[in-house]
Coordinates of C-alpha atoms in Angstrom, one line a residue:
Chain A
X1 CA -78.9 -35.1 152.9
X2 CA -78.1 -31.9 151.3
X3 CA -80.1 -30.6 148.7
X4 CA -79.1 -31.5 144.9
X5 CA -78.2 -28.3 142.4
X6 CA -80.6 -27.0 140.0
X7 CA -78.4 -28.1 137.4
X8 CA -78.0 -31.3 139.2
X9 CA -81.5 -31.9 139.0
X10 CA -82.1 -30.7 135.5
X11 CA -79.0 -33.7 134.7
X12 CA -80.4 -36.5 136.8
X13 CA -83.8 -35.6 134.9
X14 CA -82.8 -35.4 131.4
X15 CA -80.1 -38.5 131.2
X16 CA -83.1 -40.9 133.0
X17 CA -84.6 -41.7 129.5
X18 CA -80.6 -42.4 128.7
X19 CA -80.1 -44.2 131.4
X20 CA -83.2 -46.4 131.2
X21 CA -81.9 -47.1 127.6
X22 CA -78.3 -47.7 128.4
X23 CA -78.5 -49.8 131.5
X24 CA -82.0 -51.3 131.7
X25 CA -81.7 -54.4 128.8
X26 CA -85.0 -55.5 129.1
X27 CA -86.8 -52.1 128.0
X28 CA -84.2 -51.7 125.1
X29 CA -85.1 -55.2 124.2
X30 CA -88.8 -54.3 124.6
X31 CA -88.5 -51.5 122.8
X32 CA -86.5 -53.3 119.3
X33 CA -89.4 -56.2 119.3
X34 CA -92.0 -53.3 119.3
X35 CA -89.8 -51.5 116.3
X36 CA -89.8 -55.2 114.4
X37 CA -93.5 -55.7 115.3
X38 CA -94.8 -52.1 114.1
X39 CA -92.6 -52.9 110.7
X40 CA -94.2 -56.1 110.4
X41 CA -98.0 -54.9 111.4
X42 CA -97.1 -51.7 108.9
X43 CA -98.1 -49.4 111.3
X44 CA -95.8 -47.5 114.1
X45 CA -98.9 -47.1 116.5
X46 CA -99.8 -51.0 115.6
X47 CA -98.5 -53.0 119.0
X48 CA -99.5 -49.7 121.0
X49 CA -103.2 -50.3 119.7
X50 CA -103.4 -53.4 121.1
X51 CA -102.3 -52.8 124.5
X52 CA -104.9 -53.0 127.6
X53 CA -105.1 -49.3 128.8
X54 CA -107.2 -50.3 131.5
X55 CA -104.7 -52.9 133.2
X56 CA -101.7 -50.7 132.7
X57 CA -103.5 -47.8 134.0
X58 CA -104.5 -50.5 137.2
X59 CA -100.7 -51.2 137.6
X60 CA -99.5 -47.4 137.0
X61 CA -101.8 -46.9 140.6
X62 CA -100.2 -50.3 142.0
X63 CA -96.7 -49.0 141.1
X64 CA -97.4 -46.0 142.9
X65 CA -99.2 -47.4 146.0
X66 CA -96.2 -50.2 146.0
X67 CA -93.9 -47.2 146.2
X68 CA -95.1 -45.5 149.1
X69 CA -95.4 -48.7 150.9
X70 CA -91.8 -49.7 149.7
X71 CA -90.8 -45.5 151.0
X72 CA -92.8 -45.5 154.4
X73 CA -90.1 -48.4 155.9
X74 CA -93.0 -50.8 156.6
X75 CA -91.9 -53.7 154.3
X76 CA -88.3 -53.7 156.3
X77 CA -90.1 -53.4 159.7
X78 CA -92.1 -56.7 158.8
X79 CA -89.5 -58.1 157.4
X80 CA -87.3 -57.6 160.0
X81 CA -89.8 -58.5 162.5
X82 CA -90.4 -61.5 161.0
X83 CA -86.7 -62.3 160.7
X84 CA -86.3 -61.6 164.5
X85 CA -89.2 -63.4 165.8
X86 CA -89.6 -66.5 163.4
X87 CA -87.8 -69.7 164.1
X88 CA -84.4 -69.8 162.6
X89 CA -84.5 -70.4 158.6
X90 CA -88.3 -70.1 158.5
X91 CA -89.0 -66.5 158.0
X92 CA -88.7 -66.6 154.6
X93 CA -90.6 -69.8 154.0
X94 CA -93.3 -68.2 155.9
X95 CA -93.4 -65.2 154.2
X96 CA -93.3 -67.2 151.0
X97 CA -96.2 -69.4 152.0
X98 CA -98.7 -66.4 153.0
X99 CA -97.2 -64.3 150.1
X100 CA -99.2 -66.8 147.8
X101 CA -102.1 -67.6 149.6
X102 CA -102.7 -63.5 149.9
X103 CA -102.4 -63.7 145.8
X104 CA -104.9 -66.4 145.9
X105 CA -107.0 -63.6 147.5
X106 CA -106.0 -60.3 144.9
X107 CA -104.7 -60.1 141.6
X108 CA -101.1 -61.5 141.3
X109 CA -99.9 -57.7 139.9
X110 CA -100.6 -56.5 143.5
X111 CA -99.5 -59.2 145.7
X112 CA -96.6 -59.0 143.9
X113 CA -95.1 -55.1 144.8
X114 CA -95.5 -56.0 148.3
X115 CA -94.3 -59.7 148.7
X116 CA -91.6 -59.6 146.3
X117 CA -89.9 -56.6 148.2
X118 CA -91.1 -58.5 151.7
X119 CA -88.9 -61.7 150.4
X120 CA -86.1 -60.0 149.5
X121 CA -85.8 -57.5 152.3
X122 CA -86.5 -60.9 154.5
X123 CA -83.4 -62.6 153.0
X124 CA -81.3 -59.6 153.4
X125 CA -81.9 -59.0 156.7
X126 CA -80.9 -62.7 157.7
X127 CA -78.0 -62.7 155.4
X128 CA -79.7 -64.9 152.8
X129 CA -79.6 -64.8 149.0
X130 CA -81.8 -62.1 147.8
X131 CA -81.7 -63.2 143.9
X132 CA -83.1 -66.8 145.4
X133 CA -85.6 -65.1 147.4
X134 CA -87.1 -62.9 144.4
X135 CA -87.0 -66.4 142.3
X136 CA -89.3 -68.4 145.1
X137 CA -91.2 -64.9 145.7
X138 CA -92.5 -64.7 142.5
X139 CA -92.5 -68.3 142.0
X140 CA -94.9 -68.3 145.0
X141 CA -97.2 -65.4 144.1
X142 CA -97.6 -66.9 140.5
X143 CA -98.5 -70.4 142.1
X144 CA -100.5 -69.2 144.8
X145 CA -102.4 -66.2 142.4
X146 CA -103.1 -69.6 140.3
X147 CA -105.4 -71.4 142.8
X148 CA -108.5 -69.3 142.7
X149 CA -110.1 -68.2 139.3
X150 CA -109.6 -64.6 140.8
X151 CA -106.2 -64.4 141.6
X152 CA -104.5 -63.8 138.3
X153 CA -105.8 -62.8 134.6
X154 CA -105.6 -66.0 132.8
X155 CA -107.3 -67.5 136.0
X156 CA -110.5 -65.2 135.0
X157 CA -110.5 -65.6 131.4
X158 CA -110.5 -69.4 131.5
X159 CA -113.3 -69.7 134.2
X160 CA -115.4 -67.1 132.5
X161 CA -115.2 -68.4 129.1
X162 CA -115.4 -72.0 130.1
X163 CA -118.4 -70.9 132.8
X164 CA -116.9 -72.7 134.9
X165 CA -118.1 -72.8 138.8
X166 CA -115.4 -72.1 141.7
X167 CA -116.0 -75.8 142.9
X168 CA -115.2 -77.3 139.3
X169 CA -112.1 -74.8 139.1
X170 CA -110.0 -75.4 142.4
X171 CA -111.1 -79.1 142.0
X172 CA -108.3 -78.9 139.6
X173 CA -106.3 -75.9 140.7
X174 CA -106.3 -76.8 144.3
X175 CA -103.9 -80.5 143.6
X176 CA -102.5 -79.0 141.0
X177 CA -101.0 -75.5 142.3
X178 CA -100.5 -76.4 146.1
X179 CA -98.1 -78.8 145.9
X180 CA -95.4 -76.6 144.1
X181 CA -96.3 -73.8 146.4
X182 CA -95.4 -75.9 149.0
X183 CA -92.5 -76.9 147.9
X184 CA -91.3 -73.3 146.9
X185 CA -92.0 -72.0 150.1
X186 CA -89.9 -74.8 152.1
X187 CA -87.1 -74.3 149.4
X188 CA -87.0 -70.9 151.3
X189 CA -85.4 -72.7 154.6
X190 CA -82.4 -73.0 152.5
X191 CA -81.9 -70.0 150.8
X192 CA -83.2 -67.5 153.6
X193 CA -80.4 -67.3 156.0
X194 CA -79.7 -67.4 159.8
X195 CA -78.3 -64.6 160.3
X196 CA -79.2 -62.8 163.5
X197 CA -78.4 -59.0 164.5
X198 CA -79.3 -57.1 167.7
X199 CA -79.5 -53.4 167.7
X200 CA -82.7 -51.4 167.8
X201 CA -85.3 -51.8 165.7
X202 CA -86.3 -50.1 162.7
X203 CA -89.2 -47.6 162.1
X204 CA -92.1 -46.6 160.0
X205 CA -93.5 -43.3 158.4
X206 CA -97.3 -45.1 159.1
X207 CA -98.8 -41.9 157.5
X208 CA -97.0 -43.0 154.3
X209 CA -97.5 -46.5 154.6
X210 CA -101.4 -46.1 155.5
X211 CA -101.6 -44.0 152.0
X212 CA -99.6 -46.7 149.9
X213 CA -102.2 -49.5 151.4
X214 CA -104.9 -47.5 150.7
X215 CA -103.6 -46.8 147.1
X216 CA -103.4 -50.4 146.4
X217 CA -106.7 -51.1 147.5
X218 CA -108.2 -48.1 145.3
X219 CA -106.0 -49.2 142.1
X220 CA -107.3 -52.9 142.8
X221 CA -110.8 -51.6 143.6
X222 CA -111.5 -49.5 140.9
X223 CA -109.6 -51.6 137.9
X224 CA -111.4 -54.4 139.0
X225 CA -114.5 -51.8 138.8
X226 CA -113.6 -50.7 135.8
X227 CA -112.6 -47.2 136.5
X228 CA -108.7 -47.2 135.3
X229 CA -108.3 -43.2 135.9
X230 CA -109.5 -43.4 140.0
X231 CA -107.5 -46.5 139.9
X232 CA -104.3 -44.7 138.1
X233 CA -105.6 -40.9 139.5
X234 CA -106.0 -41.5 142.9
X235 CA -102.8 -43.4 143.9
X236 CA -100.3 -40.7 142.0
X237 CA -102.3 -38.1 143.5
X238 CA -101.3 -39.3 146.9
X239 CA -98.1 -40.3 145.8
X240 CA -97.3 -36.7 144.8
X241 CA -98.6 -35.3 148.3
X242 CA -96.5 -37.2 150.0
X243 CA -93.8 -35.5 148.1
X244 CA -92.5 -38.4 146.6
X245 CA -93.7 -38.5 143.4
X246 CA -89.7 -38.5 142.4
X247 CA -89.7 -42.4 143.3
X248 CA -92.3 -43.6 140.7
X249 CA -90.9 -46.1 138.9
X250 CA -91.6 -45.1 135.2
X251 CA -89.3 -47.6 134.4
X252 CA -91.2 -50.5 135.9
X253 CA -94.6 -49.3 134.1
X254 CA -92.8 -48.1 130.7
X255 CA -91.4 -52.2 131.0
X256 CA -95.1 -53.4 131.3
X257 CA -96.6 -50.9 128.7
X258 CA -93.6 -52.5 126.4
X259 CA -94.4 -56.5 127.8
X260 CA -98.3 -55.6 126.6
X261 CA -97.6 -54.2 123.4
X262 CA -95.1 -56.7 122.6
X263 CA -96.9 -60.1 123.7
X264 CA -100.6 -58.4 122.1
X265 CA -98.7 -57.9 118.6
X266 CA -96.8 -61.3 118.4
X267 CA -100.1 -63.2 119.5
X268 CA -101.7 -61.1 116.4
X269 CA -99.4 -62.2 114.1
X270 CA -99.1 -66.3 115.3
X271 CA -101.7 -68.1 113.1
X272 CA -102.1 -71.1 115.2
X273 CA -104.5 -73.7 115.4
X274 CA -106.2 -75.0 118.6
X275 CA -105.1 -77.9 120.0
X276 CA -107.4 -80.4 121.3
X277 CA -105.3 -83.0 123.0
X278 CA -104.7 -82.5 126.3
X279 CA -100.8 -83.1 126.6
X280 CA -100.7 -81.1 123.2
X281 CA -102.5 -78.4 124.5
X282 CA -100.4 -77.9 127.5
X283 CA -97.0 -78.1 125.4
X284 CA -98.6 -75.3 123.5
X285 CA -99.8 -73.4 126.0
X286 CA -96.0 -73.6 127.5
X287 CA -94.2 -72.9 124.5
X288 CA -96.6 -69.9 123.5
X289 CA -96.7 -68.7 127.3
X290 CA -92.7 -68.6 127.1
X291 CA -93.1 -66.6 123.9
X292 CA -96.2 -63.8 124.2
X293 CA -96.3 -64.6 128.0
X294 CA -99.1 -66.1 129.4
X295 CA -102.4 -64.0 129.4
X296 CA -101.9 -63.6 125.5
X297 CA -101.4 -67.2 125.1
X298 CA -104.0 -68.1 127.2
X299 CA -106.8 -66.0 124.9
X300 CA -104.7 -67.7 121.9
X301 CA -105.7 -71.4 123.1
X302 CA -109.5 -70.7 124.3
X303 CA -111.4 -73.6 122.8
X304 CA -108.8 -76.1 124.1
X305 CA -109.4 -78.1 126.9
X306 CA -109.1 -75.7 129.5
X307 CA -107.0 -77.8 132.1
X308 CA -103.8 -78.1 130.6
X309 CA -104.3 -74.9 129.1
X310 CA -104.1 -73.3 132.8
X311 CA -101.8 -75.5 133.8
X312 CA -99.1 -74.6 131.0
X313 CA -99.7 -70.8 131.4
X314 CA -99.2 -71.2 134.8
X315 CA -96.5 -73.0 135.0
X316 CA -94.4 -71.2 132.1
X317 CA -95.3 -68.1 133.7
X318 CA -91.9 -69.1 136.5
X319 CA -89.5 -69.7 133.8
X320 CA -88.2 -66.2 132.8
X321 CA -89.7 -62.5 133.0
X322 CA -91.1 -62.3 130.1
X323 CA -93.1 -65.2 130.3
X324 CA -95.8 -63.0 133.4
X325 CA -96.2 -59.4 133.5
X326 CA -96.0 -59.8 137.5
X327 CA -92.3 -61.3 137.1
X328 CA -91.0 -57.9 135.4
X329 CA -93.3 -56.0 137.8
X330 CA -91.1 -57.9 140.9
X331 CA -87.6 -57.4 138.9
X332 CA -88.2 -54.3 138.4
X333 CA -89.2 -52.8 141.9
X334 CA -86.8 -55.0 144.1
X335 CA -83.5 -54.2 142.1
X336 CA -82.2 -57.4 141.5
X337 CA -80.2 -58.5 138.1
X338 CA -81.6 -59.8 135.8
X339 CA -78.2 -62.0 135.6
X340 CA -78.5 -62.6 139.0
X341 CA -82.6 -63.4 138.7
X342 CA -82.6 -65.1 134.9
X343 CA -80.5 -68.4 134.8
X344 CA -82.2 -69.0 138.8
X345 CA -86.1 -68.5 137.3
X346 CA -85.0 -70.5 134.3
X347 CA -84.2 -73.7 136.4
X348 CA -86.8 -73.6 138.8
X349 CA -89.3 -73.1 136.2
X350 CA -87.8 -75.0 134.0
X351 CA -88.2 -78.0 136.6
X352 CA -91.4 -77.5 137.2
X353 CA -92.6 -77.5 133.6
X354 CA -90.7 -80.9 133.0
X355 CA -92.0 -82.4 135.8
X356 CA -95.9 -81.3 135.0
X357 CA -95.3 -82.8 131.4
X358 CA -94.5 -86.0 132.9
X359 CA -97.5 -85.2 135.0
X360 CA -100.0 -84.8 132.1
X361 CA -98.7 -87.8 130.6
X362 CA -99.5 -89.6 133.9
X363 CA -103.1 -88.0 134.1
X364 CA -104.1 -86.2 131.2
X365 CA -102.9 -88.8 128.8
X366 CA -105.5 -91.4 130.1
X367 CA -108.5 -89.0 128.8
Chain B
X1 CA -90.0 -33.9 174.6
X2 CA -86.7 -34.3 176.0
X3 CA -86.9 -37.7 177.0
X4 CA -87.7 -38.5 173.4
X5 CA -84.5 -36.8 172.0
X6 CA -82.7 -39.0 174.4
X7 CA -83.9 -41.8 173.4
X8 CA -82.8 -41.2 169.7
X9 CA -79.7 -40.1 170.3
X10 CA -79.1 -43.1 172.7
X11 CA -81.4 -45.4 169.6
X12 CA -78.5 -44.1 167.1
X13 CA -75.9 -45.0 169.8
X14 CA -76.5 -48.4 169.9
X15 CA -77.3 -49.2 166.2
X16 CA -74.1 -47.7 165.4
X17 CA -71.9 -50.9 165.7
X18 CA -74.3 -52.9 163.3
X19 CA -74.3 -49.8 160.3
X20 CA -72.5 -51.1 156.8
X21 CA -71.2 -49.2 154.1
X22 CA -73.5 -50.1 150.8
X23 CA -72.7 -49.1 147.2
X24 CA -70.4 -46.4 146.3
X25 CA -72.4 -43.4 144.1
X26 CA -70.7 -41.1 141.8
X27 CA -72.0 -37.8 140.6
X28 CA -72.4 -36.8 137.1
X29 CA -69.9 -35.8 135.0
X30 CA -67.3 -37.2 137.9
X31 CA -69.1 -35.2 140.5
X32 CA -69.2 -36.2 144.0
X33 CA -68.0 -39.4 145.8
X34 CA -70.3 -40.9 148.3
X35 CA -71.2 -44.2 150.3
X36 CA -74.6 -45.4 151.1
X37 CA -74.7 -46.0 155.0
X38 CA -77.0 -49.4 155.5
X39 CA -78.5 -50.8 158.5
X40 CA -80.6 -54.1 158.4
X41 CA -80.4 -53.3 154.7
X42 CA -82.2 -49.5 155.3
X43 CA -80.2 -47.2 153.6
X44 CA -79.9 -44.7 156.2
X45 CA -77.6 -41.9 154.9
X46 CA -74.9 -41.1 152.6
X47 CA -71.2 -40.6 153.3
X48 CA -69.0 -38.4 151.1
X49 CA -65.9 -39.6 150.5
X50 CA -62.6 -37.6 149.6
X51 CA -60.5 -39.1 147.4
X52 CA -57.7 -36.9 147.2
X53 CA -57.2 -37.7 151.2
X54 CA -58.7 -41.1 151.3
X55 CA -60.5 -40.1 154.1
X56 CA -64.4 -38.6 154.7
X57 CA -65.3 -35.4 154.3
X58 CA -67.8 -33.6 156.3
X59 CA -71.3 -32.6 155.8
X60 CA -72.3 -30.1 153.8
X61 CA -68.8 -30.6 151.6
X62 CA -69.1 -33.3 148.8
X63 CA -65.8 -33.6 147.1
X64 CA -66.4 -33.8 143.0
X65 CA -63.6 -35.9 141.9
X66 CA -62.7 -36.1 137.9
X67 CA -60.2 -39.4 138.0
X68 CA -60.8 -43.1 138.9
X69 CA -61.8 -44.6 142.6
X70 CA -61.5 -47.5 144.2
X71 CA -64.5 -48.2 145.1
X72 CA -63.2 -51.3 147.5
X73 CA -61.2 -48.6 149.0
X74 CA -63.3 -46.4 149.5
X75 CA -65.6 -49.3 151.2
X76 CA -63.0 -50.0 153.3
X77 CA -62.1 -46.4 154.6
X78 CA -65.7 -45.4 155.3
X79 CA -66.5 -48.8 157.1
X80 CA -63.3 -47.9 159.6
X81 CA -64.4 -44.2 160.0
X82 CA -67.8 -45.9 160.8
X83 CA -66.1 -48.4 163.8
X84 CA -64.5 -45.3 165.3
X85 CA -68.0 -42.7 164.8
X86 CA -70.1 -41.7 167.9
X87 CA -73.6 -40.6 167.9
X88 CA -73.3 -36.8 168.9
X89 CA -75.0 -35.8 172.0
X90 CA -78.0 -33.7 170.9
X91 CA -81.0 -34.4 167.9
X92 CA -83.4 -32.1 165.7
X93 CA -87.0 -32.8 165.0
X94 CA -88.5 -32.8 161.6
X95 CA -92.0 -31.9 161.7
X96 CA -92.8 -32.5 158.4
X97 CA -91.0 -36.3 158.2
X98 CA -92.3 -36.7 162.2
X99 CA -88.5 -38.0 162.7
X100 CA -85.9 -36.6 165.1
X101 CA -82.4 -36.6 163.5
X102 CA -79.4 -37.3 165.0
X103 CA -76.3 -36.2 164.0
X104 CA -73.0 -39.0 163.4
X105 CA -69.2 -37.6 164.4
X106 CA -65.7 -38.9 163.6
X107 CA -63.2 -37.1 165.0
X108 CA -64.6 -33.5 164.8
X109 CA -66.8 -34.3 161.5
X110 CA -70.3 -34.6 161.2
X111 CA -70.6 -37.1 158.5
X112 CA -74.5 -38.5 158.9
X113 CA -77.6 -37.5 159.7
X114 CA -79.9 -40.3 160.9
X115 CA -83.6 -40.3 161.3
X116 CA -85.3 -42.0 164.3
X117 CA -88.6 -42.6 164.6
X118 CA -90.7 -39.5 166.4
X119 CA -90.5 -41.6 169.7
X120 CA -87.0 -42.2 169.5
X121 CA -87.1 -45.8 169.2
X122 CA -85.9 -46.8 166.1
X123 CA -83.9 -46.2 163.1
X124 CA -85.8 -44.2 160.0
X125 CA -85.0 -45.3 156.2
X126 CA -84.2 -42.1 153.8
X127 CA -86.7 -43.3 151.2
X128 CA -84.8 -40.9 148.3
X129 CA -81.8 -43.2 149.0
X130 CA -83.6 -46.3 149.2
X131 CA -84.9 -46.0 145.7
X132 CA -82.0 -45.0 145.2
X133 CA -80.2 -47.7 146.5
X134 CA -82.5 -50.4 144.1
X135 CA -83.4 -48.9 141.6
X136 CA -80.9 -47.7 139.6

């Protein structure tokens, strides 16, 4: 590729805050709810107050580990290995299935840059539907993230305030967040393609790709350790030596700052009661997860019994981006449309939340 | 040494016939024309596109073009240009990217550059263009 003009450069530098403004809807949205929400708290710096500096500077790393990963090649070559090598129509299921139980295993923001990208490159290479693929991706990293008390935020906030032991947790999580992965995963033999193409195989720059893993693992590592500027520090530093520090996606972390600010000022602002009935509790932790997404609403409802709380968080967190930070984290780096991704997310997790109220009628109703 | 620049250029030979043309870019201000190259969904290079001919332009020329394109045109013109390209007998290495790259002809343009892996055994995203490609 030839190199760009000065000039060029200087243009495609100065008209990115315009573009991000022009094209990318959900940041210009973000960005009026934080204007409304600063009015209403009567201070401009209000929302920005409230955010979590030590998670976004945790994802800021992830973003930029994700990105080398995502430059190096090596979530094409696995996906294309897997496409070549799995039985026909289950590559994707299979990378749908392990893509949650690996977010069972780390925080849902990280499993996320990898196996969103994985799914969709999967379905691509097979000739599937990518927008379905990024729906049951993130459908499956949310579900599978949900199953151990580690694997996503609200996951740690309920068993730590509840003190609640792993055995007592997955009692619950296990039957409850298994059987929807499942069934996401196999929903992946339809949408995944058959598609089959010779030609040579393609490559990896490992020395890239060992750097983004690594940068993952130190973001991970040291936000979990509480250390936000190694886990922010160290990943951008690598990023920018292995010259492509021009790929960060500011967007994608400016969207997450904005999701933050947002969801922590409206859940300041809701006066609500706890509920103490279990099908209540899960209606309200649904309705208030769709709202101020789910880690807000899940500190709003502590007190309440803790089941249905985690269950409507959960579950609410498949319906639309807004309603999990990792769902804007997986729009955001794969590409996709949010037309193309919104009315898709909305039915499956719209589904899914219908059927689980039924559920808790059926169960949680007899207590 | 040699045996591996064989390999690449014989690598690029054969993934030739499954390459497809991706999204159309335009420059600022009406600046340049040019096709993304995909293969297995790697963007692999870009193509510049001439609209004044309706036909490629080489390397090294990108055409800046004011007035409105087809862009299902221009899809179809660089996707037959593609069918009738041959992998050009000869490849540099890039030390710093580890990645030998061999040059694509129609007729008596060279209108890609593709990157093969340092052993010459398969095909090397351009991870500018890839971010490119889904990002914006």
């Amino acid at each position: 590729m030839e190199k760009e003009s000065f000039w060029t450069r200087i243009y495609r530098l100065g008209s990115i805050v315009g573009r991000i403004l022009r094209w990318d809807r959900l940041v210009l949205a973000g960005l009026v709810v934080y204007i409304v929400l600063a009015f209403l708290q009567g201070s401009l710096a209000g929302p920005a107050l409230l955010v979590d500096y030590s998670a976004v500077a945790t994802l800021a790393g992830l973003i930029a580990g994700a990105t080398m990963v995502e430059a190096s090649g090596l979530l094409h070559w696995l996906a294309t290995g897997i496409a070549r090598r799995a039985p026909r129509g289950l590559a994707l299921p299979i990378v749908l299935l392990v893509g949650g139980i690996v977010s069972g295993l780390t925080l849902n923001d990280a499993a996320v840059l990898v196996v969103a990208p994985l799914a969709v490159a999967t379905a691509r290479a097979l000739g599937g539907n990518t927008a379905w693929a990024l729906v049951l991706a993130l459908a499956s990293v949310n579900l599978g993230s949900s199953i151990t008390p580690y694997g996503n935020p609200q996951g740690l906030i309920v068993y730590h305030y509840y003190g609640l032991s792993w055995k007592v947790y997955m009692s619950f999580s296990v039957p409850a967040f298994l059987p929807p992965l499942l069934l996401v995963s196999a929903l992946g033999f339809f949408v995944g393609g058959r598609g089959r193409k010779g030609g040579p195989g393609v490559g990896v720059y490992w020395r890239t790709a060992f750097l983004g893993l690594v940068s993952i693992g130190v973001a991970v590592t040291a936000g979990l350790g509480g250390w936000p500027l190694v886990a922010a520090g160290f990943p951008i530093f690598f990023l920018a030596v292995s010259g492509l520090l021009r790929l960060y996606n500011l967007r994608a972390l400016l969207l997450v700052w904005l999701a933050y600010a947002d969801a922590r000022a409206i859940g300041s602002l809701l006066r609500i009661g706890s509920p103490t009935g279990p099908v209540e509790t899960y209606l309200y932790s649904v309705v208030l997860s769709l709202v101020v997404s789910n880690v807000p609403s899940t500190v709003l409802l502590l007190g309440s019994p803790w089941r249905p709380l985690l269950l409507g968080a959960d579950i609410a967190g498949l319906v639309h981006p807004w309603s999990s930070i990792a769902n804007l984290l997986g729009l955001r780096i794969t590409g996709i449309s949010m037309r193309e991704y919104g009315w898709r997310s909305a039915l499956l997790g719209g589904i899914l939340v219908l059927v689980y109220l039924v559920l808790s009628f059926i169960f949680f109703g007899k207590t | 040494m040699l045996e591996f620049a064989r390999l690449a250029v014989e690598t690029v030979g054969r993934a030739l016939p499954y390459f497809s043309v991706g999204p159309v870019f335009r420059g600022p201000a009406g600046g340049p024309v040019d096709i993304v190259v995909l293969y297995d969904g790697l963007a692999v290079d870009i193509v510049h596109y001439d609209p004044v001919s309706d036909s490629v332009s080489p390397k090294g020329r990108p055409v800046h073009y004011a007035g409105p394109v087809d862009t299902e045109r221009v899809r179809r013109t660089v996707a037959r240009v593609l069918r009738e390209s041959v992998a050009l007998e000869g490849a540099e290495f890039r030390e710093p990217e580890r990645a030998w790259v061999v040059p694509v002809a129609w007729r008596y343009l060279i209108i890609l550059h593709v990157r093969v892996s340092w052993n010459g055994e398969r095909i090397l995203l351009d991870p500018h263009l890839q971010a490119r490609l889904y990002r914006w």
